[in-house]
Tab-separated table of N, CA, C and O in Angstrom:
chain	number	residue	atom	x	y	z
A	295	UNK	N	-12.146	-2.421	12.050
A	295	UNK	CA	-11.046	-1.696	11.415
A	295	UNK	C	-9.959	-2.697	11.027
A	295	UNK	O	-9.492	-3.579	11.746
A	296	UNK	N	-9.663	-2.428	9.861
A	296	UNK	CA	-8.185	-3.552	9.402
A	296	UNK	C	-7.362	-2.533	8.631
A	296	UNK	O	-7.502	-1.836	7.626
A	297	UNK	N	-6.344	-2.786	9.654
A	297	UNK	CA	-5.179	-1.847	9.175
A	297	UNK	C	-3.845	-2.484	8.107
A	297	UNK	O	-3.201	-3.354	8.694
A	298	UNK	N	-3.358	-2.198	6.703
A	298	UNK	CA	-3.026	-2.988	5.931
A	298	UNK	C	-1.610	-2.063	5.492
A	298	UNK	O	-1.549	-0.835	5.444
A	299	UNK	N	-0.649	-2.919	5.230
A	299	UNK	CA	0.895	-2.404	4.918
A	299	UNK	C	1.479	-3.160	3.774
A	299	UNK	O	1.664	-4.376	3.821
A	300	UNK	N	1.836	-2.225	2.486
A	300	UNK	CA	1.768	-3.287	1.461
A	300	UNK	C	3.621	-3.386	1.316
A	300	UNK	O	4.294	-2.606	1.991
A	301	UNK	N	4.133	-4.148	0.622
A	301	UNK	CA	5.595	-4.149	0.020
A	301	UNK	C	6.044	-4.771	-0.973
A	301	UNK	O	5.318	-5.715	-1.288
A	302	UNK	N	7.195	-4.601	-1.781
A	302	UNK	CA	7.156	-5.486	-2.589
A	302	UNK	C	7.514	-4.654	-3.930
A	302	UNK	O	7.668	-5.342	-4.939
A	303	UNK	N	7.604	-3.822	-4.006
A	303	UNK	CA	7.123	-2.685	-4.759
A	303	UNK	C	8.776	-2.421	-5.388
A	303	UNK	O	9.813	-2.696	-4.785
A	304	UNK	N	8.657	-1.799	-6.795
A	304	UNK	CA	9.801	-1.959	-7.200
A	304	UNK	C	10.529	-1.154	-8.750
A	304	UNK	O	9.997	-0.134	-9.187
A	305	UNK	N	11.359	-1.570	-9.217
A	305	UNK	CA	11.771	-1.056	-10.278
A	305	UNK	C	11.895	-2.046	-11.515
A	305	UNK	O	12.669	-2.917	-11.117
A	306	UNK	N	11.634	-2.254	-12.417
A	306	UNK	CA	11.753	-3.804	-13.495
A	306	UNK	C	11.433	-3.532	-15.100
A	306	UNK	O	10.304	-3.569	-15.590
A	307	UNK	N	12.329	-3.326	-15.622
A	307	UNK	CA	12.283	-3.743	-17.175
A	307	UNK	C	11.237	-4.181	-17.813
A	307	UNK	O	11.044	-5.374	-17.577
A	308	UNK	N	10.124	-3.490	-18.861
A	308	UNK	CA	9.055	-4.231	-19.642
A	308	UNK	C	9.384	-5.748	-19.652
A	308	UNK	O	10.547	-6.138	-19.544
A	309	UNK	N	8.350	-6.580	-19.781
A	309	UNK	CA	8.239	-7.976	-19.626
A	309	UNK	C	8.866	-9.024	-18.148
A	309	UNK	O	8.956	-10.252	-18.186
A	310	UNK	N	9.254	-8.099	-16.872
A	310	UNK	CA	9.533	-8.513	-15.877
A	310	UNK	C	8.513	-8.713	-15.200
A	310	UNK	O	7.348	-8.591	-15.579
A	311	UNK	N	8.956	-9.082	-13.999
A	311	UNK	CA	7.597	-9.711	-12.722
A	311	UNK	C	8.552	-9.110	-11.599
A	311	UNK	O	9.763	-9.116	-11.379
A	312	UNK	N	7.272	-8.524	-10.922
A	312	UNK	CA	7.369	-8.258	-9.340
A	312	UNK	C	6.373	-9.275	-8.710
A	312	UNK	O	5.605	-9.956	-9.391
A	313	UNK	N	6.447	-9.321	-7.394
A	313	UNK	CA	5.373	-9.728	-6.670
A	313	UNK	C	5.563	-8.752	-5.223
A	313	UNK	O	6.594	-8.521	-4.591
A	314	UNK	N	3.761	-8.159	-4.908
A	314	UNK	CA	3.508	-7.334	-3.891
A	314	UNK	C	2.701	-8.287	-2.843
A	314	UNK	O	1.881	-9.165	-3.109
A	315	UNK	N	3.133	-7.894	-1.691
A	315	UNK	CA	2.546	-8.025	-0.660
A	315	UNK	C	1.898	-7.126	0.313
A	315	UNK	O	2.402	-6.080	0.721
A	316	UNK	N	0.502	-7.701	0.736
A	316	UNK	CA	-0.103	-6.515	1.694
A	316	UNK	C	-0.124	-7.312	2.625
A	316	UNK	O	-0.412	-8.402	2.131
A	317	UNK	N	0.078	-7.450	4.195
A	317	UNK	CA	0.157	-7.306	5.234
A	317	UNK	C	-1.207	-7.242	6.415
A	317	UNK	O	-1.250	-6.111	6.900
A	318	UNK	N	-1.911	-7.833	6.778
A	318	UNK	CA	-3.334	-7.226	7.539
A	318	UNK	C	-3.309	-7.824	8.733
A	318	UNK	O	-2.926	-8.921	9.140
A	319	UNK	N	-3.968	-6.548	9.377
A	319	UNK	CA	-3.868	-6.530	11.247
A	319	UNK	C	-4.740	-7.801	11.311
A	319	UNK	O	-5.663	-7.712	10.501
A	320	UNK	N	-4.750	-8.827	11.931
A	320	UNK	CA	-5.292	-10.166	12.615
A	320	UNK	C	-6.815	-10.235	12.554
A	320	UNK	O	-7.354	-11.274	12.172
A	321	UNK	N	-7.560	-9.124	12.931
A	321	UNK	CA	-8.686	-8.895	13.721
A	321	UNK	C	-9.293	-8.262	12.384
A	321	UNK	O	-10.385	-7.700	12.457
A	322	UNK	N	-8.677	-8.332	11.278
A	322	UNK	CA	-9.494	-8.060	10.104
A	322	UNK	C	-9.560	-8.253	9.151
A	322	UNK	O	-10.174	-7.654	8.268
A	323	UNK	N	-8.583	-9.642	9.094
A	323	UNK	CA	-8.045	-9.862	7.228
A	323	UNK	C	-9.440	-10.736	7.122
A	323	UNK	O	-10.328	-10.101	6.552
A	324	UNK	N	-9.771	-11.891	7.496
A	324	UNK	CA	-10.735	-13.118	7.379
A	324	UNK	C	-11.872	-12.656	6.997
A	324	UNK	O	-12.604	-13.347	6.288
A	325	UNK	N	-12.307	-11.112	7.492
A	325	UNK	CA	-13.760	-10.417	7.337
A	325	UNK	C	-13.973	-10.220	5.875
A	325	UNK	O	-14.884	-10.565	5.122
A	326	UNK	N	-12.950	-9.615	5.710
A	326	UNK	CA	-13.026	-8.538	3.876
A	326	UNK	C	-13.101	-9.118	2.893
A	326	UNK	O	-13.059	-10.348	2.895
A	327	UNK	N	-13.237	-8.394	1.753
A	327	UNK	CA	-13.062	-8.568	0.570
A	327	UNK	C	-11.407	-7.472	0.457
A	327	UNK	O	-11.341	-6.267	0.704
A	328	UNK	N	-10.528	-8.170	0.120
A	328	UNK	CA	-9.306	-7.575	-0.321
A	328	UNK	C	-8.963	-7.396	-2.210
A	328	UNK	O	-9.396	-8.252	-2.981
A	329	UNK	N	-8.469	-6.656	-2.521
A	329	UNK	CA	-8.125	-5.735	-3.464
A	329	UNK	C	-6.838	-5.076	-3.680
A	329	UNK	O	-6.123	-4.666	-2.766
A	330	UNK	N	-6.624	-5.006	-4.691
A	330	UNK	CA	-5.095	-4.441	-5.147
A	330	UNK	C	-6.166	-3.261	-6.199
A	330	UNK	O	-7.037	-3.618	-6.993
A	331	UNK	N	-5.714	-1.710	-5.852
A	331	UNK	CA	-6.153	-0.907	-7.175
A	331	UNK	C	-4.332	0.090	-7.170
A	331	UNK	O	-3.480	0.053	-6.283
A	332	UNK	N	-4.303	0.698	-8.208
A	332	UNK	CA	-2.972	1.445	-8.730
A	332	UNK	C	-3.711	2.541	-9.180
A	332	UNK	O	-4.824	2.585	-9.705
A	333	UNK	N	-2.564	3.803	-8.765
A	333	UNK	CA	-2.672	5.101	-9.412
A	333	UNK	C	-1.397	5.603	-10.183
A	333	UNK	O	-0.280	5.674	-9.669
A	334	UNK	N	-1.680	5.918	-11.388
A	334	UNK	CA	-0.899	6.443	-12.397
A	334	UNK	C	-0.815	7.866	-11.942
A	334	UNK	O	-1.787	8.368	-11.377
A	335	UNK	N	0.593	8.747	-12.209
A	335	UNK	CA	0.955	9.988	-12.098
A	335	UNK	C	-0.361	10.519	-12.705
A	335	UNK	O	-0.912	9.635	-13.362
A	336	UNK	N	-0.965	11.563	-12.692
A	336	UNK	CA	-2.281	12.491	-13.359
A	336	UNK	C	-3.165	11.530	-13.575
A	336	UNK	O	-3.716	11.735	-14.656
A	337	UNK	N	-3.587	10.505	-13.010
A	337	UNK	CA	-4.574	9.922	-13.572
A	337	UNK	C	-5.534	9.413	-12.014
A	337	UNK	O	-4.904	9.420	-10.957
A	338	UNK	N	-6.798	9.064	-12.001
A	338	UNK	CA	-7.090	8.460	-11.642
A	338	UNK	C	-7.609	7.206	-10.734
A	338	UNK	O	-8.521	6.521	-11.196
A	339	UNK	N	-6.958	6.825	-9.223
A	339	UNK	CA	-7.048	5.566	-8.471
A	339	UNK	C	-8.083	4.497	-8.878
A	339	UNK	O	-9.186	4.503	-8.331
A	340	UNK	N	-7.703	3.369	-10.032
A	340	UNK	CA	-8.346	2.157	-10.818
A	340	UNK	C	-8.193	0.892	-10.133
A	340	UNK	O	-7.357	0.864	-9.230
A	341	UNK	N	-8.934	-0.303	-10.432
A	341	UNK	CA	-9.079	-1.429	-9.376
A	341	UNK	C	-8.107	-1.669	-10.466
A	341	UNK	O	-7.697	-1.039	-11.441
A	342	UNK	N	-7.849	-3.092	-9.799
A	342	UNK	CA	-6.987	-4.055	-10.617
A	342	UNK	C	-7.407	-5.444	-10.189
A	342	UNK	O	-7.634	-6.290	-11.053
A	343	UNK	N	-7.518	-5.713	-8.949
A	343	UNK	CA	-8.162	-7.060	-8.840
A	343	UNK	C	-8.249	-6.978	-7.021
A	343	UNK	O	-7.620	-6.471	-6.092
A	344	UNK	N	-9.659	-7.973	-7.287
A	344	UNK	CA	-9.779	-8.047	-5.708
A	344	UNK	C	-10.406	-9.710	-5.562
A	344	UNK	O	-10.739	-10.307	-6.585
A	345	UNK	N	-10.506	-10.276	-4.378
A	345	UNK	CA	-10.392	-11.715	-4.049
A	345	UNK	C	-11.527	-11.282	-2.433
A	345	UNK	O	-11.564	-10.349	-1.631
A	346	UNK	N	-12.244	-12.489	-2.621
A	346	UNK	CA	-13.472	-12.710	-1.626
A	346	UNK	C	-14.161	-13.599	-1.797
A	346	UNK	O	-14.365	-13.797	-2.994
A	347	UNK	N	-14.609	-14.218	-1.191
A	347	UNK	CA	-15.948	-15.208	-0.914
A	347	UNK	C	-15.619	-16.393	-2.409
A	347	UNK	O	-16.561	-16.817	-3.078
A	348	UNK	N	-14.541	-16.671	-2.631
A	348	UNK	CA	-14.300	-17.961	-3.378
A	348	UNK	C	-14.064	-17.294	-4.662
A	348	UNK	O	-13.886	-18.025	-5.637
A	349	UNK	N	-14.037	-16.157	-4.801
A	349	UNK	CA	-14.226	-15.578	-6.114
A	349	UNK	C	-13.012	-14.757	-6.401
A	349	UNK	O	-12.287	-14.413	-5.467
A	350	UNK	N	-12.733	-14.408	-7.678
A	350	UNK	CA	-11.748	-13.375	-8.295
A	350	UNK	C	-11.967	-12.463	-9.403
A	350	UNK	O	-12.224	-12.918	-10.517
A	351	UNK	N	-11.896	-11.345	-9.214
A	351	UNK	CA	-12.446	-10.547	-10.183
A	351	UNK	C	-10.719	-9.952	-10.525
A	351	UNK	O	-9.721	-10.250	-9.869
A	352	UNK	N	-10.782	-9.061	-11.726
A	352	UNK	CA	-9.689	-8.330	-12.582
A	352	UNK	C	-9.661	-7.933	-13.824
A	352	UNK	O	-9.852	-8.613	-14.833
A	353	UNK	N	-9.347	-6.489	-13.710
A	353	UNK	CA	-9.195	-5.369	-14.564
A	353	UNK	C	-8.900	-5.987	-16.072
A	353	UNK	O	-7.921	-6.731	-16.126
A	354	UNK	N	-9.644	-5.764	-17.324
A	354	UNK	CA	-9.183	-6.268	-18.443
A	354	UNK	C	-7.552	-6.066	-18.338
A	354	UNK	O	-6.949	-7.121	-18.539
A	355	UNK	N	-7.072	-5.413	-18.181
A	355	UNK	CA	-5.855	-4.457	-18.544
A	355	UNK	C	-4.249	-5.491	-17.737
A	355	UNK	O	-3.033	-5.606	-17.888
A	356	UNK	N	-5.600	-6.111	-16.716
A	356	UNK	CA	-4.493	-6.712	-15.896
A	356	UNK	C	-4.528	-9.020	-16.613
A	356	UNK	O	-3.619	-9.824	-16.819
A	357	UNK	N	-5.737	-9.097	-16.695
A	357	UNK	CA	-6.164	-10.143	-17.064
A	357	UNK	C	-4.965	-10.907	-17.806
A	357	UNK	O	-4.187	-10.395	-18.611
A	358	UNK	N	-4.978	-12.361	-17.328
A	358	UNK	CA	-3.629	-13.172	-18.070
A	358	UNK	C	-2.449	-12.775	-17.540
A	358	UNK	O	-1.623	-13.677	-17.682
A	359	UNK	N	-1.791	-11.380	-16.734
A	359	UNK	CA	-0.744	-10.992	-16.311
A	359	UNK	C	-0.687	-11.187	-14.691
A	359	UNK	O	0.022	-12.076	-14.219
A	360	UNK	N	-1.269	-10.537	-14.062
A	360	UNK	CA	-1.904	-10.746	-12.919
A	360	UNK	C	-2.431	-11.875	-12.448
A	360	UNK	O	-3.195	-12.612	-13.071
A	361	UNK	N	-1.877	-12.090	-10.911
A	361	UNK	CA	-2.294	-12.598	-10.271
A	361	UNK	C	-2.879	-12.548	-8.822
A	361	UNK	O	-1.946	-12.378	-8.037
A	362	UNK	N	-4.003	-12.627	-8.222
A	362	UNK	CA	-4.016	-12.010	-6.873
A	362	UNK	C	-4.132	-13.313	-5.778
A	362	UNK	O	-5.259	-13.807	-5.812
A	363	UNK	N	-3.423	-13.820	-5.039
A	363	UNK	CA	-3.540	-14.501	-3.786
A	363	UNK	C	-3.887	-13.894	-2.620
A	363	UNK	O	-4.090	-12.702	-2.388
A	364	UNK	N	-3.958	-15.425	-1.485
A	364	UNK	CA	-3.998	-14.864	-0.317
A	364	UNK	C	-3.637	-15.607	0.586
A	364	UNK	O	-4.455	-16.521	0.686
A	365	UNK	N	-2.507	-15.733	1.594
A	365	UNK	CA	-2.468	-16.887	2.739
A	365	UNK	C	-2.893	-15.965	4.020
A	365	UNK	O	-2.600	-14.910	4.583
A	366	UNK	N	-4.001	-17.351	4.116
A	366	UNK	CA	-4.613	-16.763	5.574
A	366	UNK	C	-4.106	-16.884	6.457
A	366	UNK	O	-4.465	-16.173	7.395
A	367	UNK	N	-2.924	-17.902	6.675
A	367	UNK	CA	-2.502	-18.744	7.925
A	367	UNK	C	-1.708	-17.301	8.119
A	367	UNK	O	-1.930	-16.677	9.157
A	368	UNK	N	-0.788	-16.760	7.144
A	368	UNK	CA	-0.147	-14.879	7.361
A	368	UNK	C	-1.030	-13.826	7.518
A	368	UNK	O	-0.997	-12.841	8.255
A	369	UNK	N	-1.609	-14.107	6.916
A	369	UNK	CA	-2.578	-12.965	6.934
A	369	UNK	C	-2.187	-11.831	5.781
A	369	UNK	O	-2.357	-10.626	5.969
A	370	UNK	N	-1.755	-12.277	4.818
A	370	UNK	CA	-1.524	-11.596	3.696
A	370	UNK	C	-2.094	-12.027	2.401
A	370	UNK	O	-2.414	-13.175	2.093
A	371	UNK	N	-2.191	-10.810	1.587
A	371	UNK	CA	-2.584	-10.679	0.159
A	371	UNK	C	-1.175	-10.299	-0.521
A	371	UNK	O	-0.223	-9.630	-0.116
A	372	UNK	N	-1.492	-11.173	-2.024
A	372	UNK	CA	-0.023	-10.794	-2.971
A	372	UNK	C	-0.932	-10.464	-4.124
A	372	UNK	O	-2.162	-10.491	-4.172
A	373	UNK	N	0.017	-10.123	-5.105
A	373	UNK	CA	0.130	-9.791	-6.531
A	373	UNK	C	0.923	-10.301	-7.139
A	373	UNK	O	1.882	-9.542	-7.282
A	374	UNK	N	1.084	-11.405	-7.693
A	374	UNK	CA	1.878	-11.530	-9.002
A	374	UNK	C	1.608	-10.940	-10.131
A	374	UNK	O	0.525	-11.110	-10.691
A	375	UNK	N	2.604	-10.128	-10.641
A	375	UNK	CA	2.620	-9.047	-11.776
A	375	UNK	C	3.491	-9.533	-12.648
A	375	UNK	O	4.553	-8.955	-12.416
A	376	UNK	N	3.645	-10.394	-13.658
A	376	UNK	CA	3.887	-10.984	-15.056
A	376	UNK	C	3.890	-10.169	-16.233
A	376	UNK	O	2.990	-9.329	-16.233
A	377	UNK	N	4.673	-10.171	-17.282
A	377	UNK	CA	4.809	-9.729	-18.283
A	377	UNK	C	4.329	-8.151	-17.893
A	377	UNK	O	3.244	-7.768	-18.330
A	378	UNK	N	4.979	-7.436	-17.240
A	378	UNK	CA	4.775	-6.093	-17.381
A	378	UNK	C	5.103	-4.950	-18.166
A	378	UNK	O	6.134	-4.645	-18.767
A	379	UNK	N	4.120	-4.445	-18.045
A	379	UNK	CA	4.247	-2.952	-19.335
A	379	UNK	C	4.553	-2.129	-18.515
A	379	UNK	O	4.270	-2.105	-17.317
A	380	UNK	N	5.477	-1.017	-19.460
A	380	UNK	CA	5.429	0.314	-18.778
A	380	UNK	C	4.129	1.479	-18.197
A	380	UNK	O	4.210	2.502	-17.517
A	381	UNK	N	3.201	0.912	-18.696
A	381	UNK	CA	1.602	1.721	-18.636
A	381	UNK	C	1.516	0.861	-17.371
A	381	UNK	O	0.518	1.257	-16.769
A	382	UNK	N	2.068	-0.079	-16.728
A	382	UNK	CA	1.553	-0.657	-15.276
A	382	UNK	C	2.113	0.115	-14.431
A	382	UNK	O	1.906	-0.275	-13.282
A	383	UNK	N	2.775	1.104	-14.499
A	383	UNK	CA	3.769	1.933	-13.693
A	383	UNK	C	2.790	2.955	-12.894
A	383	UNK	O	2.080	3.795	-13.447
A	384	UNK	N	2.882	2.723	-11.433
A	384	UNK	CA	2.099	3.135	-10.653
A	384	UNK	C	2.294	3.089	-9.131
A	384	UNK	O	3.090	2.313	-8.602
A	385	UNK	N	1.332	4.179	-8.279
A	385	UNK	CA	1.488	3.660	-6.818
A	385	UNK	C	0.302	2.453	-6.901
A	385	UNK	O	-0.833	2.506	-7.376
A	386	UNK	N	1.046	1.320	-6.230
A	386	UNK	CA	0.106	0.371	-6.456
A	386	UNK	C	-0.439	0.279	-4.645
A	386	UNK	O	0.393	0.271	-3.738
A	387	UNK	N	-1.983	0.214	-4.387
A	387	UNK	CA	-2.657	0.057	-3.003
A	387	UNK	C	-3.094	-1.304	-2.968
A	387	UNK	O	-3.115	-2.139	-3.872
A	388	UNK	N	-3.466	-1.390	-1.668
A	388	UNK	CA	-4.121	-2.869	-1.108
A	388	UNK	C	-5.113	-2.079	-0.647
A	388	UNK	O	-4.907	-0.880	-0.454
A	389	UNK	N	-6.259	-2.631	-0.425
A	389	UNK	CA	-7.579	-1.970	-0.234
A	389	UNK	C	-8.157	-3.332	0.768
A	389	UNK	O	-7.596	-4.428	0.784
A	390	UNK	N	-9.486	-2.954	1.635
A	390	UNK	CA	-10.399	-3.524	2.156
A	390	UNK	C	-11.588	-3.070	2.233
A	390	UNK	O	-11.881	-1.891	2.430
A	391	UNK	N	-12.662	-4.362	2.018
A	391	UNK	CA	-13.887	-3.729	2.532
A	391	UNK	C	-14.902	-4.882	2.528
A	391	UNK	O	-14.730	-5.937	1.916
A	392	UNK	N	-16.314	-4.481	3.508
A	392	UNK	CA	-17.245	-5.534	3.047
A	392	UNK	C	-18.155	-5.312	2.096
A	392	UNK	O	-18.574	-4.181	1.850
A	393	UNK	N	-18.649	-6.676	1.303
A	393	UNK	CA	-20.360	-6.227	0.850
A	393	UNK	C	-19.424	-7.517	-0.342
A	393	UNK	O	-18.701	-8.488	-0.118
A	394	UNK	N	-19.866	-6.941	-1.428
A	394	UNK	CA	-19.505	-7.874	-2.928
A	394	UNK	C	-18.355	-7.571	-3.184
A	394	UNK	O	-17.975	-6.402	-3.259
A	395	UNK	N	-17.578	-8.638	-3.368
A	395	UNK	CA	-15.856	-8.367	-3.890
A	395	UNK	C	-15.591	-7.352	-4.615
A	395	UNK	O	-14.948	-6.336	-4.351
A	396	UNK	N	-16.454	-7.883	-6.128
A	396	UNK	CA	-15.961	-7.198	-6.935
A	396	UNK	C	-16.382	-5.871	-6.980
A	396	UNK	O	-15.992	-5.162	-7.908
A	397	UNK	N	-17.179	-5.392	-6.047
A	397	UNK	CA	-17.343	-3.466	-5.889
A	397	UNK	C	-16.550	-2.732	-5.634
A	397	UNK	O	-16.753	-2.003	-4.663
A	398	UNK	N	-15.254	-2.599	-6.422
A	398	UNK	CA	-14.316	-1.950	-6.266
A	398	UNK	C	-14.258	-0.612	-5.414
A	398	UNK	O	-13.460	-0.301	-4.530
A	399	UNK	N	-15.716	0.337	-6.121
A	399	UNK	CA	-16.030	1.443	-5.270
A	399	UNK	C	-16.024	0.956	-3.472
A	399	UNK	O	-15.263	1.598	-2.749
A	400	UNK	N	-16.552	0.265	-3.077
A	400	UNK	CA	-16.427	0.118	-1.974
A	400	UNK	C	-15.965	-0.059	-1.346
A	400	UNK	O	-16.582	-0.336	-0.317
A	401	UNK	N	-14.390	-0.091	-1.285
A	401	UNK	CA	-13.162	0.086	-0.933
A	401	UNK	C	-12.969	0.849	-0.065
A	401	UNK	O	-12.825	1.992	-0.498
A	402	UNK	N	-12.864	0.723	1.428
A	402	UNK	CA	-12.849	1.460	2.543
A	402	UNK	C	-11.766	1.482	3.444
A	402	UNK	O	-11.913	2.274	4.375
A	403	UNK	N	-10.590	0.754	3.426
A	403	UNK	CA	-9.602	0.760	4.115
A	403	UNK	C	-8.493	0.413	3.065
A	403	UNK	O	-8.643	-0.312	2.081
A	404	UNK	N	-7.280	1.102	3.479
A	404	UNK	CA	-6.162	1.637	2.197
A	404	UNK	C	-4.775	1.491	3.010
A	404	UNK	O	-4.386	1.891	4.108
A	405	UNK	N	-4.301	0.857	2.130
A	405	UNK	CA	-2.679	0.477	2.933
A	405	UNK	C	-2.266	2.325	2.343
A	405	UNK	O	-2.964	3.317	2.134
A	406	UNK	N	-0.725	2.018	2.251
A	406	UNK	CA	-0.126	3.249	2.207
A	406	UNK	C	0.364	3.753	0.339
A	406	UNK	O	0.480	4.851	-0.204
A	407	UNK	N	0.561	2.131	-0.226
A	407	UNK	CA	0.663	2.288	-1.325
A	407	UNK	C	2.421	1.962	-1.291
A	407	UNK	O	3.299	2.219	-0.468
A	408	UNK	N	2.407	1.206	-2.744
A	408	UNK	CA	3.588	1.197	-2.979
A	408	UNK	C	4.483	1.423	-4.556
A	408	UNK	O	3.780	1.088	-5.509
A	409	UNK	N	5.524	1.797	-4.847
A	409	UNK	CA	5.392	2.183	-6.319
A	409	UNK	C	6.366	1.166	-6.906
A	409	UNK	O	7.353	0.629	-6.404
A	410	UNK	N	5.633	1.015	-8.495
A	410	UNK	CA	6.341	-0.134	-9.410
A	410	UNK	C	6.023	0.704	-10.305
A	410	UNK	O	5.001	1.216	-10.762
A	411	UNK	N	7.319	0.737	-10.486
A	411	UNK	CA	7.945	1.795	-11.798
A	411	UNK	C	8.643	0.683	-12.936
A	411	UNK	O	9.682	0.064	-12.706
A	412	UNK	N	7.888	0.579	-14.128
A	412	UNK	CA	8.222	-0.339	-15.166
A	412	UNK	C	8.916	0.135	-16.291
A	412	UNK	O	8.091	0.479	-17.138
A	413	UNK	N	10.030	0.298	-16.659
A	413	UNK	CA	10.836	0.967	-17.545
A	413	UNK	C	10.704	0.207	-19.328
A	413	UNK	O	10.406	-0.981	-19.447
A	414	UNK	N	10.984	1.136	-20.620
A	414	UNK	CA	10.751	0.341	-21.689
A	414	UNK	C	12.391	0.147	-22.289
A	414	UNK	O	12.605	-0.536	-23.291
């Protein structure tokens, strides 16, 4: 079990940058494949990018804007979010899970979510 707490989360003008942080209990960050996905009001819960086994996968939508890290020595995952649109406006999650990074579906453990509201 890895229990995950994200922050970071915010309010910012088209073409601003946030950066999010997720948070993971000790005994489970090193295992996973970690992930950032966002949910839009009426829409959907979509990946956006996830990081594992040397690799990085990400959402066309996010590609060139986005960024996903990770310091292990904290035990945290970030997001750098660059040049943002108002269509990025969302509860944004941190996710975990094992198997292949980029299987977004397989996403089995869920921080609480946090919201970045991007104004035009």
């Amino acid at each position: 079990q890895v229990q995950l707490v994200e922050s970071g989360g915010g309010s910012v003008q088209a073409g601003g940058s946030l950066r999010l942080s997720c948070a993971a209990s000790r005994d489970g960050y090193s295992k996973y494949c970690m992930g950032w996905f966002r949910q839009a009001p009426g829409k959907k819960r979509e990946g956006v990018t996830s990081i594992g086994g040397g690799a990085t996968f990400y959402a066309d939508s996010v590609k060139g804007r986005f960024t996903i890290s990770q310091d292990n020595a904290k035990n945290t995952l970030y997001l750098q979010m660059n040049s943002l649109k108002p269509e990025d406006t969302a509860i944004y999650y941190c996710a975990a899970w094992n198997g292949f990074c980029g299987s977004w579906s397989s996403a089995n453990y869920w921080g609480q979510g946090t919201q970045v509201t991007v104004s035009s």
